[in-house]
Coordinates of C-alpha atoms and ligand atoms in Angstrom, one line a residue:
M1 CA 8.9 -16.5 -14.7
T2 CA 11.0 -19.7 -15.0
G3 CA 9.4 -23.1 -14.7
P4 CA 9.2 -26.6 -16.1
R5 CA 6.8 -25.4 -18.7
H6 CA 5.3 -22.1 -19.9
I7 CA 2.9 -20.8 -17.2
K8 CA 0.2 -18.5 -18.3
F9 CA -0.4 -15.4 -16.2
Y10 CA -3.9 -16.4 -15.2
Q11 CA -2.6 -19.7 -13.9
T12 CA -0.5 -18.2 -11.1
G13 CA -2.7 -15.7 -9.3
T14 CA -1.9 -15.3 -5.7
F15 CA -3.3 -18.6 -4.4
T16 CA -1.3 -21.6 -3.1
V17 CA -2.7 -23.9 -5.7
G18 CA -1.6 -21.6 -8.5
N19 CA 1.8 -21.2 -7.0
R20 CA 2.5 -24.9 -7.1
L21 CA 2.8 -24.5 -10.9
L22 CA 5.8 -22.3 -10.4
D23 CA 9.4 -23.1 -9.5
V24 CA 9.9 -23.2 -5.7
A25 CA 12.3 -20.2 -6.1
V26 CA 9.5 -18.0 -7.5
Q27 CA 6.6 -19.2 -5.4
S28 CA 5.1 -16.6 -3.1
V29 CA 5.7 -16.3 0.6
Q30 CA 2.1 -17.0 1.3
S31 CA 2.2 -20.3 -0.6
S32 CA 4.8 -21.6 1.9
L33 CA 3.7 -23.7 4.8
D34 CA 6.5 -22.0 6.7
R35 CA 5.1 -18.5 6.4
N36 CA 4.9 -16.6 9.6
N37 CA 1.2 -15.6 9.7
S38 CA 2.4 -12.3 11.1
L39 CA -1.2 -11.0 11.2
T40 CA -3.1 -14.1 12.0
S41 CA -6.9 -14.8 12.1
G42 CA -9.3 -13.5 14.6
H43 CA -8.8 -9.8 14.1
R44 CA -11.7 -7.4 13.6
A45 CA -11.1 -5.8 10.2
C46 CA -14.1 -5.4 8.0
Q47 CA -14.8 -8.1 5.4
G48 CA -12.7 -7.4 2.3
C49 CA -10.3 -5.0 4.1
G50 CA -7.3 -4.3 1.8
E51 CA -5.2 -3.0 4.7
A52 CA -5.4 -6.4 6.5
L53 CA -4.4 -8.2 3.4
G54 CA -1.6 -5.9 2.5
A55 CA -0.1 -6.0 6.0
R56 CA -0.2 -9.7 6.2
Y57 CA 1.6 -10.1 2.9
A58 CA 4.1 -7.4 3.7
L59 CA 5.1 -8.5 7.1
D60 CA 5.2 -12.2 6.2
S61 CA 7.7 -11.3 3.5
A62 CA 9.7 -9.2 5.8
M63 CA 9.8 -12.0 8.4
R64 CA 11.1 -14.4 5.8
A65 CA 13.7 -11.8 4.7
T66 CA 14.9 -11.3 8.2
Q67 CA 14.6 -14.9 9.4
G68 CA 12.1 -13.7 12.0
Q69 CA 14.4 -11.1 13.5
M70 CA 12.1 -8.1 13.4
V71 CA 10.3 -5.4 15.5
V72 CA 7.3 -3.5 14.2
A73 CA 6.1 -0.1 15.4
N74 CA 2.5 0.6 14.4
A75 CA 0.8 4.0 14.2
T76 CA -2.7 4.5 15.5
G77 CA -5.3 3.6 12.9
C78 CA -7.5 0.8 11.7
L79 CA -4.6 -1.6 11.4
E80 CA -3.7 -1.1 15.1
V81 CA -7.3 -0.9 16.3
F82 CA -8.7 -4.0 14.6
S83 CA -5.7 -6.1 15.5
T84 CA -5.3 -5.4 19.2
P85 CA -8.5 -5.0 21.2
Y86 CA -7.1 -5.3 24.7
P87 CA -6.1 -7.8 25.9
E88 CA -6.1 -9.7 22.6
S89 CA -3.6 -9.4 19.7
S90 CA -3.5 -10.9 16.2
W91 CA 0.2 -10.1 15.8
R92 CA 2.7 -12.9 15.7
V93 CA 5.7 -10.5 15.6
A94 CA 7.3 -8.3 18.1
W95 CA 4.9 -5.4 17.7
L96 CA 4.2 -2.2 19.6
H97 CA 1.8 0.6 19.2
S98 CA 3.2 4.1 18.9
L99 CA 1.1 7.3 18.9
F100 CA -0.8 8.3 15.8
G101 CA 1.9 10.7 14.6
N102 CA 5.2 9.3 15.8
A103 CA 5.7 5.8 14.4
P104 CA 8.8 6.8 12.4
A105 CA 10.4 8.4 15.5
V106 CA 9.6 5.4 17.7
A107 CA 11.0 3.0 15.0
T108 CA 14.1 5.2 14.8
G109 CA 14.5 4.9 18.6
I110 CA 14.2 1.1 18.4
A111 CA 16.8 0.9 15.6
A112 CA 19.2 3.1 17.6
A113 CA 18.7 1.0 20.8
L114 CA 19.3 -2.2 18.8
K115 CA 22.5 -0.7 17.4
V116 CA 23.8 0.2 20.9
K117 CA 23.0 -3.3 22.0
G118 CA 24.9 -4.8 19.1
R119 CA 21.7 -6.3 17.7
S120 CA 21.8 -4.8 14.2
N121 CA 20.7 -8.2 12.9
V122 CA 17.2 -7.4 14.2
R123 CA 15.4 -5.2 11.6
V124 CA 12.8 -2.5 12.3
I125 CA 9.6 -1.8 10.4
A126 CA 7.2 1.1 11.0
Q127 CA 3.8 1.1 9.6
G128 CA 0.7 3.3 9.5
G129 CA -2.2 4.5 7.4
D130 CA -2.2 7.4 5.0
G131 CA -3.4 9.8 7.7
A132 CA -0.5 8.8 10.0
T133 CA 2.0 9.0 7.1
V134 CA 1.1 11.8 4.8
D135 CA -0.4 14.1 7.4
I136 CA 0.2 13.8 11.1
G137 CA 3.4 11.8 11.1
F138 CA 4.9 13.5 8.0
G139 CA 7.5 15.5 9.9
C140 CA 8.8 12.5 11.8
L141 CA 8.9 10.5 8.6
S142 CA 10.9 13.2 6.7
G143 CA 13.3 13.3 9.7
M144 CA 13.7 9.5 9.6
F145 CA 14.4 9.8 5.8
E146 CA 16.8 12.7 6.2
R147 CA 18.9 10.9 8.9
N148 CA 18.7 7.7 6.8
D149 CA 17.7 5.7 9.9
D150 CA 17.7 2.0 9.4
V151 CA 13.9 1.5 9.2
L152 CA 11.5 0.3 6.5
Y153 CA 8.3 2.4 6.7
I154 CA 5.2 0.9 5.1
C155 CA 2.2 3.1 4.4
Y156 CA -1.1 1.4 3.9
D157 CA -3.0 4.0 1.8
N158 CA -6.8 3.7 2.0
E159 CA -7.1 7.4 1.1
A160 CA -8.8 8.7 4.2
Y161 CA -8.9 8.5 8.0
M162 CA -11.0 5.4 8.2
N163 CA -10.6 4.4 11.8
T164 CA -12.4 7.5 13.0
G165 CA -15.2 7.6 10.4
V166 CA -13.8 8.3 7.0
Q167 CA -12.4 11.9 7.2
R168 CA -10.4 13.4 4.3
S169 CA -6.6 13.1 4.4
S170 CA -4.2 14.7 2.0
A171 CA -4.1 11.3 0.2
T172 CA -7.9 11.5 -0.5
P173 CA -8.4 11.7 -4.3
A174 CA -10.1 14.6 -6.0
A175 CA -13.9 14.4 -5.9
A176 CA -14.1 11.6 -3.4
R177 CA -16.9 11.8 -0.8
T178 CA -15.8 11.6 2.8
A179 CA -17.4 12.6 6.1
T180 CA -15.6 15.9 5.8
T181 CA -16.0 16.4 2.0
P182 CA -19.7 15.8 1.5
T183 CA -21.4 15.8 -1.9
V184 CA -22.8 19.2 -1.7
G185 CA -22.3 22.5 -3.7
D186 CA -20.8 23.2 -7.0
E187 CA -17.8 20.8 -6.5
P188 CA -19.3 17.9 -4.5
G189 CA -16.8 15.7 -2.7
N190 CA -13.1 16.5 -2.2
V191 CA -12.4 19.9 -3.7
F192 CA -8.9 20.2 -2.4
G193 CA -6.4 19.6 -5.2
Q194 CA -5.0 16.1 -5.7
G195 CA -3.1 15.3 -2.6
K196 CA 0.6 14.8 -2.2
S197 CA 2.8 11.9 -3.4
V198 CA 4.9 10.7 -0.4
P199 CA 6.7 8.2 -2.6
L200 CA 8.0 11.1 -4.8
I201 CA 8.8 13.1 -1.6
A202 CA 10.6 10.2 -0.2
M203 CA 12.7 10.0 -3.4
A204 CA 13.6 13.6 -3.0
H205 CA 15.3 12.6 0.2
F206 CA 17.5 10.3 -1.9
I207 CA 17.0 7.4 0.5
P208 CA 18.2 3.9 -0.6
Y209 CA 14.8 2.4 -1.6
V210 CA 11.3 3.6 -2.4
A211 CA 8.5 1.6 -3.9
T212 CA 4.7 1.7 -4.5
A213 CA 2.7 -1.5 -4.4
S214 CA -0.9 -2.7 -4.5
V215 CA -2.9 -5.5 -3.0
A216 CA -3.9 -6.2 -6.7
E217 CA -0.3 -7.4 -7.2
L218 CA 0.5 -9.3 -4.1
R219 CA 3.5 -11.1 -5.5
D220 CA 5.0 -7.8 -6.5
L221 CA 4.3 -6.5 -3.0
E222 CA 6.2 -9.5 -1.5
Y223 CA 9.1 -8.9 -3.9
K224 CA 9.3 -5.2 -3.0
V225 CA 9.3 -5.9 0.8
E226 CA 12.0 -8.5 0.4
R227 CA 14.0 -6.1 -1.8
A228 CA 13.7 -3.4 0.7
M229 CA 15.1 -5.6 3.4
T230 CA 18.3 -6.0 1.4
F231 CA 19.2 -2.4 2.0
R232 CA 20.3 -0.6 5.2
G233 CA 19.1 2.9 5.9
A234 CA 15.7 4.5 5.4
R235 CA 13.3 2.7 3.0
Y236 CA 9.7 3.5 2.1
I237 CA 6.9 1.4 0.6
H238 CA 3.5 2.9 -0.2
V239 CA 0.8 0.2 -0.6
H240 CA -2.6 1.0 -2.1
V241 CA -5.3 -0.8 0.0
P242 CA -9.0 -0.4 -0.9
C243 CA -11.3 0.1 2.1
P244 CA -14.9 -1.2 1.3
L245 CA -16.4 0.7 4.1
G246 CA -14.9 4.1 3.3
W247 CA -14.9 3.7 -0.5
G248 CA -18.4 2.3 -0.7
S249 CA -17.2 -0.7 -2.7
D250 CA -18.4 -4.2 -2.6
T251 CA -16.4 -6.3 -0.1
G252 CA -15.8 -8.9 -2.8
D253 CA -14.4 -6.3 -5.2
T254 CA -11.3 -5.3 -3.2
I255 CA -8.8 -6.8 -5.6
K256 CA -10.7 -5.7 -8.6
V257 CA -10.9 -2.1 -7.4
A258 CA -7.2 -2.1 -6.6
R259 CA -6.4 -3.6 -10.0
L260 CA -8.4 -0.9 -11.8
A261 CA -6.5 1.8 -9.9
V262 CA -3.3 0.3 -11.4
E263 CA -4.7 -0.4 -14.9
S264 CA -6.2 3.1 -15.2
G265 CA -2.9 4.7 -14.3
L266 CA -4.3 6.3 -11.1
F267 CA -1.9 4.3 -8.9
P268 CA 1.4 3.8 -10.7
L269 CA 3.6 0.9 -9.5
F270 CA 7.3 1.7 -9.5
E271 CA 10.6 1.3 -7.6
A272 CA 13.3 3.8 -7.0
E273 CA 16.8 3.6 -5.6
Q274 CA 18.8 6.6 -4.3
G275 CA 16.2 8.9 -5.7
E276 CA 16.1 7.5 -9.3
V277 CA 13.3 5.3 -10.7
V278 CA 14.8 1.9 -11.5
G279 CA 11.7 -0.1 -12.4
R280 CA 8.0 0.2 -13.1
R281 CA 5.2 -2.2 -13.8
T282 CA 3.6 -1.5 -17.1
I283 CA -0.2 -1.6 -17.6
R284 CA -1.4 -4.8 -19.1
R285 CA -4.8 -3.6 -20.2
R286 CA -5.5 0.1 -20.0
V287 CA -8.9 1.2 -18.7
P288 CA -10.6 4.6 -18.5
V289 CA -10.8 6.0 -15.0
E290 CA -14.6 5.6 -15.1
E291 CA -14.2 1.8 -14.7
Y292 CA -12.4 2.4 -11.4
L293 CA -14.6 5.2 -10.2
K294 CA -18.0 3.6 -10.9
L295 CA -17.4 0.7 -8.5
Q296 CA -17.2 3.0 -5.6
G297 CA -20.0 4.8 -3.8
R298 CA -17.6 7.7 -2.8
F299 CA -17.6 8.7 -6.5
A300 CA -21.3 8.0 -7.2
H301 CA -22.1 11.7 -7.5
L302 CA -19.8 11.9 -10.5
F303 CA -22.2 9.7 -12.4
A304 CA -25.4 11.5 -11.4
K305 CA -27.7 13.0 -14.0
N306 CA -26.4 16.6 -13.7
A307 CA -22.8 15.8 -12.9
D308 CA -20.1 18.1 -14.3
P309 CA -18.1 15.9 -16.8
R310 CA -15.0 18.1 -16.2
R311 CA -14.5 16.4 -12.8
I312 CA -14.0 12.9 -14.4
A313 CA -11.9 14.6 -17.0
L314 CA -9.7 16.0 -14.3
I315 CA -9.2 12.6 -12.7
Q316 CA -8.5 11.1 -16.2
A317 CA -5.8 13.8 -16.7
I318 CA -4.1 12.7 -13.4
A319 CA -4.1 9.1 -14.7
D320 CA -2.7 10.2 -18.1
R321 CA 0.0 12.2 -16.4
N322 CA 1.1 9.2 -14.3
I323 CA 1.2 7.0 -17.4
A324 CA 3.4 9.5 -19.3
R325 CA 5.6 10.2 -16.3
F326 CA 6.4 6.6 -15.5
N327 CA 6.1 5.3 -19.1
L328 CA 3.5 2.8 -18.0
L329 CA 2.2 1.7 -21.5
E330 CA 5.4 0.3 -23.0
G331 CA 4.5 -3.2 -24.2
A332 CA 0.9 -2.9 -23.1
D333 CA -1.9 -4.9 -24.9
A334 CA -3.9 -1.9 -25.9
Ligands
TPP401 C1 -3.0 13.0 18.0 C2 -4.2 12.2 17.6 N1 -5.2 12.8 16.8 C3 -6.2 12.0 16.4 C4 -6.3 10.7 16.8 C5 -7.6 9.9 16.4 N2 -7.3 9.0 15.3 C6 -6.9 7.8 15.6 S1 -6.8 6.8 14.2 C7 -7.2 8.2 13.2 C8 -7.3 8.0 11.8 C9 -6.3 7.1 11.1 O1 -6.2 7.3 9.8 P1 -5.1 6.6 8.9 O2 -3.8 6.9 9.4 O3 -5.4 6.9 7.5 O4 -5.4 5.0 9.1 P2 -6.7 4.2 8.7 O5 -7.5 4.1 9.9 O6 -7.3 4.8 7.6 O7 -6.1 2.8 8.3 C10 -7.4 9.3 14.0 C11 -7.8 10.6 13.5 C12 -5.3 10.2 17.6 N3 -5.3 8.9 18.0 N4 -4.2 10.9 18.0
SF4_402 S1 -12.8 0.7 7.8 FE1 -11.6 0.1 6.0 S2 -9.4 0.0 6.6 FE2 -10.7 -0.1 8.5 S3 -11.0 -2.3 8.9 FE3 -12.8 -1.6 7.7 S4 -12.2 -2.0 5.5 FE4 -10.3 -2.1 6.8
MG403 MG1 -6.3 5.8 6.0

């Protein structure tokens, strides 16, 4: 960071007052009085909803990057439902609701129509939850990547189908309790593998830009959205967004939980261009996965008296693999 004097990390945070300590050039979008307030107040998200926070930061950054020339297609899911109870809307962008499974295809159509009309200055974003992205909309998304359609797709990953009552998706982590993976039997919670990494799958399409982001690092999220808008063609950002209702976490702990996912290595933050990793955010203070897991009711059974310790070891192994794969400890404090 540049600035008139050395600014310590804890002095910046994500709040307006902290940002005043920084040079205007590096202040966050949210600290600006001119921000768009793309997802404005009055919506019906739960208290502490990571998805609402992530969407607001992402879209305000995109609006700044496009000078307000933007259309958004939104898959069915919490983000769509809590923001648009008919006839109200919390969106201050050109926004439309697609079906659950076809947001990438709808966005592709919008981009094609804009091109035909000679309006390529208007940029297109598609967004959806993990269910919409990694499961039901996955075929459409892969097609959008393969054709290199001029769309930025943003996935808000809360690791289950929250809108319909917390059912497992293929982004649900191992051992997590959901409505469809109850804590019964020899392997309580989610017994089905470890999900799929759509960021890595997106990279395998060699699209111009892929990134992961977290609501724990909101400035980094803003940067990645702005960076994505500098490219033409298909782009993908996967944002980790805690859901207090589905995760059984405290509504005041959303940022803390998101940060522990990053600092444990369970959610690596990286960027890739044309299929190659070009940047990653190293872990500042590594923590064991237990610190992340124990804040969430969906993992409470892992800490029960007769719990099998191999299940936490399995989750730690996933974190360790991420850390090694993305070289996340270089320059870390511990
Ligand atoms: C074809 C179809 N199947 C099922 C549904 C019901 N449905 C609506 S939203 C949703 C879950 C959304 O989950 P996700 O995409 O992860 O978003 P979240 O609510 O978690 O943010 C489901 C199953 C639907 N609308 N359409
Ligand atoms: S259920 Fe989760 S994702 Fe949905 S509004 Fe509540 S906190 Fe947000
Ligand atoms: Mg979800």
